[in-house]
Coordinates of C-alpha atoms and ligand atoms in Angstrom, one line a residue:
X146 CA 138.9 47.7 82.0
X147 CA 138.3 44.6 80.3
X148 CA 139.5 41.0 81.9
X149 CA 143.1 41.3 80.3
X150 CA 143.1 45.0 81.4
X151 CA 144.1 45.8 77.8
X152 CA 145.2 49.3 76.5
X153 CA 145.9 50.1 73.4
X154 CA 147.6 53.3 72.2
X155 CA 146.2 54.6 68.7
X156 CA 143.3 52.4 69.7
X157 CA 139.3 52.3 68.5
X158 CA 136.0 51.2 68.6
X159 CA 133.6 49.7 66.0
X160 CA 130.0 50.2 67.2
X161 CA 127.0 49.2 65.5
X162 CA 123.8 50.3 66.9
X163 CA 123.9 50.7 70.7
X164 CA 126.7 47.9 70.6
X165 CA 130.7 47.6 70.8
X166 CA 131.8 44.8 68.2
X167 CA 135.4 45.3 68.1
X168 CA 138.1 46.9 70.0
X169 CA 141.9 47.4 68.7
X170 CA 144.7 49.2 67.1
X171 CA 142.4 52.2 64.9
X172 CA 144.2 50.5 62.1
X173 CA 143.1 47.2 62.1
X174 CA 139.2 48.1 62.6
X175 CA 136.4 48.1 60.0
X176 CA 136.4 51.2 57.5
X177 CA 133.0 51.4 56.7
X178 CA 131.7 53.3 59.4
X179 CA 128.4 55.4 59.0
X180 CA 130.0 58.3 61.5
X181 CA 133.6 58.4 62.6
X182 CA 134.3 60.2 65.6
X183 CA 138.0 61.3 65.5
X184 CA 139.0 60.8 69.6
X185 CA 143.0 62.0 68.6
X186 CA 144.8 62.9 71.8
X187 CA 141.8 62.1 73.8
X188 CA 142.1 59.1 76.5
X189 CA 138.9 57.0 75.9
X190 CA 137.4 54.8 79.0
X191 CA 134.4 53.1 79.6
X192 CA 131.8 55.3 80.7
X193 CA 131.5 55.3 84.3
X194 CA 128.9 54.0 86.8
X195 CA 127.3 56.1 90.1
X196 CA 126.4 53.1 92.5
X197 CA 124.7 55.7 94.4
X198 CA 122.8 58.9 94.4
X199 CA 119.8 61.7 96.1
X200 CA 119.1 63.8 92.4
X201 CA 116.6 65.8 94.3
X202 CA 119.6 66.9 96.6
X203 CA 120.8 69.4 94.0
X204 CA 117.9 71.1 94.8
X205 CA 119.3 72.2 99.0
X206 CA 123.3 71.9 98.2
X207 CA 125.3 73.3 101.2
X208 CA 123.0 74.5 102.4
X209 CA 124.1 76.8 105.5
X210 CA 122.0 75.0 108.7
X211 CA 123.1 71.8 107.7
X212 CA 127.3 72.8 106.3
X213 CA 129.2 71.5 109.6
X214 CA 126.0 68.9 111.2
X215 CA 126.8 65.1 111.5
X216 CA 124.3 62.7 109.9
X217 CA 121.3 62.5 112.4
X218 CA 121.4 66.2 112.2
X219 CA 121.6 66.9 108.5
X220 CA 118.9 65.2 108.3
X221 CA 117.0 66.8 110.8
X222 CA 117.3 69.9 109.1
X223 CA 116.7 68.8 105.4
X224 CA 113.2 66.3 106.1
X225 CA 111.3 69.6 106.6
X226 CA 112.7 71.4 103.5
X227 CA 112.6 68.2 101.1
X228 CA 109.0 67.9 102.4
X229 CA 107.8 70.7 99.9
X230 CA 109.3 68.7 96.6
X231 CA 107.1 68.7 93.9
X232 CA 107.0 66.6 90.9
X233 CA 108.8 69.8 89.0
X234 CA 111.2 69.6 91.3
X235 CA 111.9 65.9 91.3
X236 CA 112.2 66.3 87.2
X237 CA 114.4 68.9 86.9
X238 CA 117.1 68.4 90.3
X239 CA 117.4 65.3 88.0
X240 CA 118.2 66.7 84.6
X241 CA 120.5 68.9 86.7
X242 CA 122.4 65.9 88.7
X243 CA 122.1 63.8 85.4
X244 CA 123.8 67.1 83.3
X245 CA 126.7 67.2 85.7
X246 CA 126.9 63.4 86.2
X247 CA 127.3 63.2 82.3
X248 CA 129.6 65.8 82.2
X249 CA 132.1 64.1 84.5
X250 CA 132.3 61.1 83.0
X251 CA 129.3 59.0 84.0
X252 CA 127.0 57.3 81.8
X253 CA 125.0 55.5 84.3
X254 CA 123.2 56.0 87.4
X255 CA 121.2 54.9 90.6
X256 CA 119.3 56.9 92.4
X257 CA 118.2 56.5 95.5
X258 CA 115.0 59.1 96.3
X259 CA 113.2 57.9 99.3
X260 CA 110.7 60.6 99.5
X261 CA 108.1 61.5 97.3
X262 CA 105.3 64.3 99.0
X263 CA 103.0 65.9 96.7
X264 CA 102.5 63.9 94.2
X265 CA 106.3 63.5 92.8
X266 CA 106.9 59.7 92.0
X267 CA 110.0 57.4 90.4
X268 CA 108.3 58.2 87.0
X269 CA 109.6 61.9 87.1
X270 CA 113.3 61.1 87.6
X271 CA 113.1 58.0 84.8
X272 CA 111.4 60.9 82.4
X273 CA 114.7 63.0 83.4
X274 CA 116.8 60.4 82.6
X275 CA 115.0 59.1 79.3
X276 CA 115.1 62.7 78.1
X277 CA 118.8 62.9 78.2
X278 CA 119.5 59.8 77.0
X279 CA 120.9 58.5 80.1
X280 CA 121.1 55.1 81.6
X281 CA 119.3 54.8 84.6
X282 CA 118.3 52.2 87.4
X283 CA 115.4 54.1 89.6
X284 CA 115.6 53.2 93.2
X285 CA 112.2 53.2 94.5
X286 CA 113.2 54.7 98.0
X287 CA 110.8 54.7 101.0
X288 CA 110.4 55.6 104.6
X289 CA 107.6 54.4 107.0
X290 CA 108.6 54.8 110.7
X291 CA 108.5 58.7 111.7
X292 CA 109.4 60.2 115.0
X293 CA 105.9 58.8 117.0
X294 CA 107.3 55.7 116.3
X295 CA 111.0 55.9 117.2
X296 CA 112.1 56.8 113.7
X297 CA 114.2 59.5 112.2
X298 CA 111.8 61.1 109.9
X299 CA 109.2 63.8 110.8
X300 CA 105.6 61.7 110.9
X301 CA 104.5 63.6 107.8
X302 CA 106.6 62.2 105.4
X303 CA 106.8 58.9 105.9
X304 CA 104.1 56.4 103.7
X305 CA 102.0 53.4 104.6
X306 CA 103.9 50.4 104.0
X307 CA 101.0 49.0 102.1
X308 CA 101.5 51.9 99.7
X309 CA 105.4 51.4 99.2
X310 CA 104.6 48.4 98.4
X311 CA 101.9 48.9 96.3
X312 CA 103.8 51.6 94.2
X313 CA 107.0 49.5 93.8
X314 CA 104.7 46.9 92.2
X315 CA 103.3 49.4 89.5
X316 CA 107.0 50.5 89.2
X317 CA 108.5 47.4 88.5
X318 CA 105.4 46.6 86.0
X319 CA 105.7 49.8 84.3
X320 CA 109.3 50.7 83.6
X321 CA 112.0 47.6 84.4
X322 CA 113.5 46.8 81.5
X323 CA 115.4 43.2 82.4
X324 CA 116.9 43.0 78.7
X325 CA 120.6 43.3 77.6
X326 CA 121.7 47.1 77.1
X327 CA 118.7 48.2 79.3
X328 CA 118.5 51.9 79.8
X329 CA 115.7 51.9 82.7
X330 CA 115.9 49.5 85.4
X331 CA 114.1 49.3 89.0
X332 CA 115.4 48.6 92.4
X333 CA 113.5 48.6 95.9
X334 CA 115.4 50.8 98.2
X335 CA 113.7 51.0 101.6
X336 CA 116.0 54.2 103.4
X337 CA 117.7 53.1 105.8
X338 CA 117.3 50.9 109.6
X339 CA 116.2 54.0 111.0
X340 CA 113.1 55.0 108.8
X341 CA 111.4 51.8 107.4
X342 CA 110.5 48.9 109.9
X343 CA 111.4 45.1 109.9
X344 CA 108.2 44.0 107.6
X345 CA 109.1 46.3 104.9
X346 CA 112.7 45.6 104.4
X347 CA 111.3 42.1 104.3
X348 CA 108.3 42.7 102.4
X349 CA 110.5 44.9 99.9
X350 CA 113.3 42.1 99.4
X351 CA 110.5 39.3 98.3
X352 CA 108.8 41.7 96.1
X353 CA 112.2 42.3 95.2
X354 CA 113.4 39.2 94.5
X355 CA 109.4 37.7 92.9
X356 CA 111.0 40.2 89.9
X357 CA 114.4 39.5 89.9
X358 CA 115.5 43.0 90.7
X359 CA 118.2 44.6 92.9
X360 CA 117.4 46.1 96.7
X361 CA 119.6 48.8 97.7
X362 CA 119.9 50.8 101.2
X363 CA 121.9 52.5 103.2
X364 CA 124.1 50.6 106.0
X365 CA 126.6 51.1 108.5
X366 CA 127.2 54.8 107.5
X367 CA 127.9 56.4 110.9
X368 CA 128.5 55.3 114.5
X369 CA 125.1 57.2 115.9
X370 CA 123.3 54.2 113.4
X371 CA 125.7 51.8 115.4
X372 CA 123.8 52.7 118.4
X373 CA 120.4 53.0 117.2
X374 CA 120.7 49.5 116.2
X375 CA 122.5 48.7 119.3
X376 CA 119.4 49.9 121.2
X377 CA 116.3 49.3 118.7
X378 CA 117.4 46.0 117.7
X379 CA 120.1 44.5 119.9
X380 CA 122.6 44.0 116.6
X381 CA 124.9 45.9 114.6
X382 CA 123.8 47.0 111.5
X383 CA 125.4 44.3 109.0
X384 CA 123.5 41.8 111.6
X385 CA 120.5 43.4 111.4
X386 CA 120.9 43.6 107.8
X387 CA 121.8 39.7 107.4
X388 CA 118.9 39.2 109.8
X389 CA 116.8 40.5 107.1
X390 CA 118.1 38.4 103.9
X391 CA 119.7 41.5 103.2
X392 CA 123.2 40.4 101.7
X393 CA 123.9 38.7 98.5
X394 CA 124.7 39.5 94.7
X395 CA 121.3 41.0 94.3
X396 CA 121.8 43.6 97.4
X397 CA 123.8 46.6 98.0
X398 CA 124.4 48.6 100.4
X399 CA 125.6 52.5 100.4
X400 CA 128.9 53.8 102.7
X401 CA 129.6 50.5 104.9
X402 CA 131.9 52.6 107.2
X403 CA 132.1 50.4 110.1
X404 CA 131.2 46.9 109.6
X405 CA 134.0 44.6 111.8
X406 CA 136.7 42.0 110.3
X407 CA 134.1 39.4 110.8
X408 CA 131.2 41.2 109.0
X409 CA 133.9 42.0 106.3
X410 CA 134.5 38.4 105.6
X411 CA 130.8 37.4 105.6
X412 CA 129.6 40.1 103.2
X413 CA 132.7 39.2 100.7
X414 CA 131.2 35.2 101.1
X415 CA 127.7 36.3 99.8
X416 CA 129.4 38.7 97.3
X417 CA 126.7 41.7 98.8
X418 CA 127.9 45.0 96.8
X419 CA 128.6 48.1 98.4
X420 CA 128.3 51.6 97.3
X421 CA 131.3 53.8 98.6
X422 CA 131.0 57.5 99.2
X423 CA 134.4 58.9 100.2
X424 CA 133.6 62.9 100.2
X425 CA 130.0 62.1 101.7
X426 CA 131.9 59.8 104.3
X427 CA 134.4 63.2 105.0
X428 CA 131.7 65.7 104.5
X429 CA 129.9 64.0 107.2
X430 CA 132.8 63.0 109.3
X431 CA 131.5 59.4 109.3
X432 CA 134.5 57.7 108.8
X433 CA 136.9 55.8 106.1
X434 CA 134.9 52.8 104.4
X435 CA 137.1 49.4 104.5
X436 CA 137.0 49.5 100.8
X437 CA 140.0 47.4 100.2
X438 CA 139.0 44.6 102.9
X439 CA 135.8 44.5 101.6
X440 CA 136.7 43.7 98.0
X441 CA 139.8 41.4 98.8
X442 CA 137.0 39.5 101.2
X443 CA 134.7 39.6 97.7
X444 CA 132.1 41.9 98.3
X445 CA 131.1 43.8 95.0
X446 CA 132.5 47.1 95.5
X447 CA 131.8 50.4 93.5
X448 CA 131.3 54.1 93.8
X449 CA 128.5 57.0 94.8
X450 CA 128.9 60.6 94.8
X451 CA 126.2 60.5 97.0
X452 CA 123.4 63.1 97.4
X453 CA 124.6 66.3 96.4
X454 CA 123.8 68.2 99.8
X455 CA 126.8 65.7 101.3
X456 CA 129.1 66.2 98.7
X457 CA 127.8 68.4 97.4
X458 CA 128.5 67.6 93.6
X459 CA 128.2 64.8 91.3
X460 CA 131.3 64.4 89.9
X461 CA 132.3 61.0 89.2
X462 CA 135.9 61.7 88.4
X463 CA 136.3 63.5 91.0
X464 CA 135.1 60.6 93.0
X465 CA 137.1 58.3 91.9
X466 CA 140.0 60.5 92.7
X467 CA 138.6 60.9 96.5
X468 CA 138.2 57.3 96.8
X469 CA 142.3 57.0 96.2
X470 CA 143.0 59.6 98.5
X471 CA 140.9 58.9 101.4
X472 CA 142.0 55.4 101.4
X473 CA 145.4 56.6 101.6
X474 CA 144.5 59.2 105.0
X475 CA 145.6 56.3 107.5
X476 CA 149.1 55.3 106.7
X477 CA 149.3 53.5 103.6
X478 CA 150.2 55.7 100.3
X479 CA 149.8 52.7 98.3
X480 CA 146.6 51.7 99.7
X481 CA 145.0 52.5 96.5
X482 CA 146.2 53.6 92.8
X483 CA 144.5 55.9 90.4
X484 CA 144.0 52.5 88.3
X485 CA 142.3 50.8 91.2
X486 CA 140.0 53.7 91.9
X487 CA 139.2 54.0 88.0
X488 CA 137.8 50.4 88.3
X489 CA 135.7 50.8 91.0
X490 CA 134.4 53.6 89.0
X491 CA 134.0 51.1 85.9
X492 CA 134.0 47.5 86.5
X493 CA 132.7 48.0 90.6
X494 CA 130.0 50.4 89.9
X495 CA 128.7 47.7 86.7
X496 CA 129.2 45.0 89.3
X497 CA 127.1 46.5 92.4
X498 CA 124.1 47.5 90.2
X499 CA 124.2 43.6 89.0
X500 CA 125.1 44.3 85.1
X501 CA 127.8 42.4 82.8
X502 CA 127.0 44.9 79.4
X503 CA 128.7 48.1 80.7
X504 CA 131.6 49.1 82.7
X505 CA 134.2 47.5 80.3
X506 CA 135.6 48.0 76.6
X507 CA 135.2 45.0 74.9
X508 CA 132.5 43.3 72.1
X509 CA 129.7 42.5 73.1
X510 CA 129.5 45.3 75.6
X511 CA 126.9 48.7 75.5
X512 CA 128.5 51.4 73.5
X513 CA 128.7 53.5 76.8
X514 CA 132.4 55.1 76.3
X515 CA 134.0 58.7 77.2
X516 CA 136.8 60.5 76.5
X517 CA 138.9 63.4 78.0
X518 CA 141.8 65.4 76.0
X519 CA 144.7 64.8 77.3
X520 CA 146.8 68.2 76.1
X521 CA 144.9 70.3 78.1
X522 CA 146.0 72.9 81.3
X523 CA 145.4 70.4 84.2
X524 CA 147.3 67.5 82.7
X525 CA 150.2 69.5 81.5
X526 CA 153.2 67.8 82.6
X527 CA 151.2 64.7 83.8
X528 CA 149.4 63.0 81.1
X529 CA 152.7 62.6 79.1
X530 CA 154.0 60.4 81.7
X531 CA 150.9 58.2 82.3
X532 CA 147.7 59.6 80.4
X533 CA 145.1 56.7 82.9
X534 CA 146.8 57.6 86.2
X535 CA 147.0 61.6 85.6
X536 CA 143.0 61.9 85.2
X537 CA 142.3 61.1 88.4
X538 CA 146.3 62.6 90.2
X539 CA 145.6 65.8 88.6
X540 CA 142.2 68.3 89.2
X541 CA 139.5 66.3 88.1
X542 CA 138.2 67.8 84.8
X543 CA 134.8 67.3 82.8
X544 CA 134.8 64.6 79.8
X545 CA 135.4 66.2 76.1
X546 CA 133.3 63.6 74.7
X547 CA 130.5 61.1 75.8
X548 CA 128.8 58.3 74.2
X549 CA 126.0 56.6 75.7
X550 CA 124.1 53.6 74.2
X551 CA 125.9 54.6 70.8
X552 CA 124.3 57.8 70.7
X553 CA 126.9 61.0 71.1
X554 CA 125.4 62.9 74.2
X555 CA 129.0 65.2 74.8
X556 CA 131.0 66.8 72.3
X557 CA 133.6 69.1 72.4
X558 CA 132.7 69.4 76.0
X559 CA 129.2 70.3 75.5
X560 CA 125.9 68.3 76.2
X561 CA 124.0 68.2 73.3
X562 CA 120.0 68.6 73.3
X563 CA 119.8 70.2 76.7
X564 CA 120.1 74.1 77.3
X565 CA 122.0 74.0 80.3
X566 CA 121.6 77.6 81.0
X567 CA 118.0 77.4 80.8
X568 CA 118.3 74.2 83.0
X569 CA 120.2 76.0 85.9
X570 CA 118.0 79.1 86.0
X571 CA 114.6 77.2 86.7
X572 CA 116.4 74.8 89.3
X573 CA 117.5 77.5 91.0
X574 CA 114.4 79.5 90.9
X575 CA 112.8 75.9 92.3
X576 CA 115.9 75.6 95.2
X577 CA 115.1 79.3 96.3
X578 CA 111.0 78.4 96.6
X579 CA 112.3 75.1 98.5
X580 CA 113.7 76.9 101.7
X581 CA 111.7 80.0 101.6
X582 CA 108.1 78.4 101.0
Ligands
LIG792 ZN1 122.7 58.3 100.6

């Protein structure tokens, strides 16, 4: 994934520290090596990015109310539900989305919460994350216009804007991390057009940009948004958006389903990044996301599982391999390849959340690699014809071996320091509390 899209059979990395220094032929690398990791029939990438993300979502997967209901409706049924999260909850929903994310081939994350009742804050998740060892960039979500005042969201869980804002600030002072191979970062995500009013997506974006930080939100998911904005705001949504400030290389914006050629064009021009959800985008029936248009146009492209009640996993891999295949739905079977979804994956997600030290192989970059075995069931017959494109053909499968900031946090398929059976009993006692409280 590097500039020259290099491969190298029999290749290797030199780390040092939390740092690539070289990449080549095994051979031709530094023997001195402190611990040698021997990745022999294994396909090693750069570990992937999730441009977008609801951890506390785990928590009401599939759940049966909301299995076959289009956006405005899943929602409807989840704000009451969500509304008893605890700061437990938050925590461990994001060990579990983290565990699964890491297990698939992701080393770094967003997440977009944009609810936090009873005391649960940003500062549970980034404990989460800083527990497993996992790069993270926290969105500080928020909603402030409820039902009495034509919003989406039940009155109850919305917050003052004067305490979003408030709470981003001590956010931002408390936990982003602006340096080179950063492992917590913070963005200002207000929820979307239909839950937060004008002044705080503007507010948000100043504060925003007074710390040099990304905003993130959701835009131009589904055609029931169209017409809200239609009628609130006498725009679409990219207009109401650019209305806003919000576009540029410090914004991005999750699904982007329907903007028009025009908008297309103007978001590539200010190189805003997108966040693509393609089994989110089917699960909900919003539509197919102009991926393709949107990067040729140069917009910043990259990848989200999404939250994982409208997936409802966290998969990366499997993601990627989505991406190719919905793109594909309208005609075109070339209209993406497995190598093109990979670097969305890769490059694309490093892109959208504004870094240059992941996302690629080369020196210089964070020693955030992973690596699958490539003699194993679902490749059989596929990875000896073309080991990159048969990961994401084939059934997606879940990484033999991770690395993230040059520590080993997967081996031999396992995560190391976390008791994952211990981790899925207590979410699931917390899910079961969550919809019968
Ligand atoms: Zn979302």
């Amino acid at each position: 994934m590097d500039d020259a899209d290099s491969r190298w059979a029999g290749g290797g990395l030199y780390v040092v520290d939390n740092v690539i220094r070289q990449v080549g032929p095994s051979s031709q690398l530094p023997q001195d090596a402190d611990q040698t990791i021997d990745a022999r029939d294994m396909l090693i990438l750069p570990g992937m990015v999730n441009t977008h993300h609801h951890f506390v979502q785990t928590l009401t997967r599939n759940l049966p109310a909301a299995q076959d209901a289009n956006l405005f409706n899943w929602l409807r049924t989840h704000y009451p539900i969500w509304a008893g999260l605890t700061p437990e909850a938050v925590y461990v929903s994001s060990k579990t989305a983290i565990a699964e994310l890491m297990l698939s081939g992701c080393t770094t994350s967003s997440d977009h919460t944009y609810l936090w009742p009873n005391g649960a804050c940003v500062d549970d998740q980034i404990r989460a994350a800083a527990d497993m060892g996992f790069r993270f960039h926290a969105a500080r979500g928020s909603m402030s216009v409820g039902e009495s005042k034509g919003g989406l969201p039940p009155d109850y869980l919305v917050e003052s804007e004067d305490q979003v804002l408030r709470d981003s600030e001590r956010v931002l002072e408390k936990h982003h991390d602006p340096r080179p191979y950063a492992m917590t970062r913070i963005v200002l995500a207000p929820c979307s057009p239909f839950s937060v009013s004008r002044d705080l997506m503007r507010e948000s974006l100043a504060l925003a940009r007074d710390y040099g930080v990304c905003s993130h939100t959701h835009l131009a998911e589904t055609l029931d948004e169209a017409v809200y904005c239609r009628e609130k705001f006498g725009r679409t949504p990219v207009e109401f958006a650019e209305e806003l400030g919000w576009v540029g290389p410090d914004v991005w914006h999750a699904h982007m389903v329907h903007p028009s050629a025009d908008e297309i064009s103007r978001l590539g021009k200010s190189h805003t990044g997108i966040a693509h959800c393609p089994s989110s985008n089917m699960r909900l029936a919003s539509g197919i996301a102009p991926v393709r248009s949107l990067q040729q146009a140069g917009a910043r492209v990259g990848l989200g599982v999404d939250g994982s009640a409208s997936n409802d996993g966290s998969h990366m891999l499997a993601e990627a391999r989505q991406a190719m295949l919905l793109q594909r739905v309208s005609g075109n079977p070339a209209a993406m390849t497995a190598f093109q979804a990979l670097w969305l994956a890769t490059r694309g997600g490093a892109a959208v959340l504004g870094r240059e030290d992941i996302g690629c192989l080369a020196p210089g970059m964070a020693a955030d690699f992973i690596g699958y075995r490539l003699d194993r069931l679902a490749l059989a017959g596929g990875a000896v014809h073309d080991p990159l494109a048969s990961l994401v053909f084939c059934h997606p499968q879940a990484v033999d071996l991770s690395v993230i900031n040059g520590r080993v946090r997967v081996k031999e398929g396992c995560l190391l320091e976390t008791d994952l059976d211990q981790l899925v009993r207590q979410h699931n006692d917390l899910a079961r509390r969550l919809v019968t409280r």
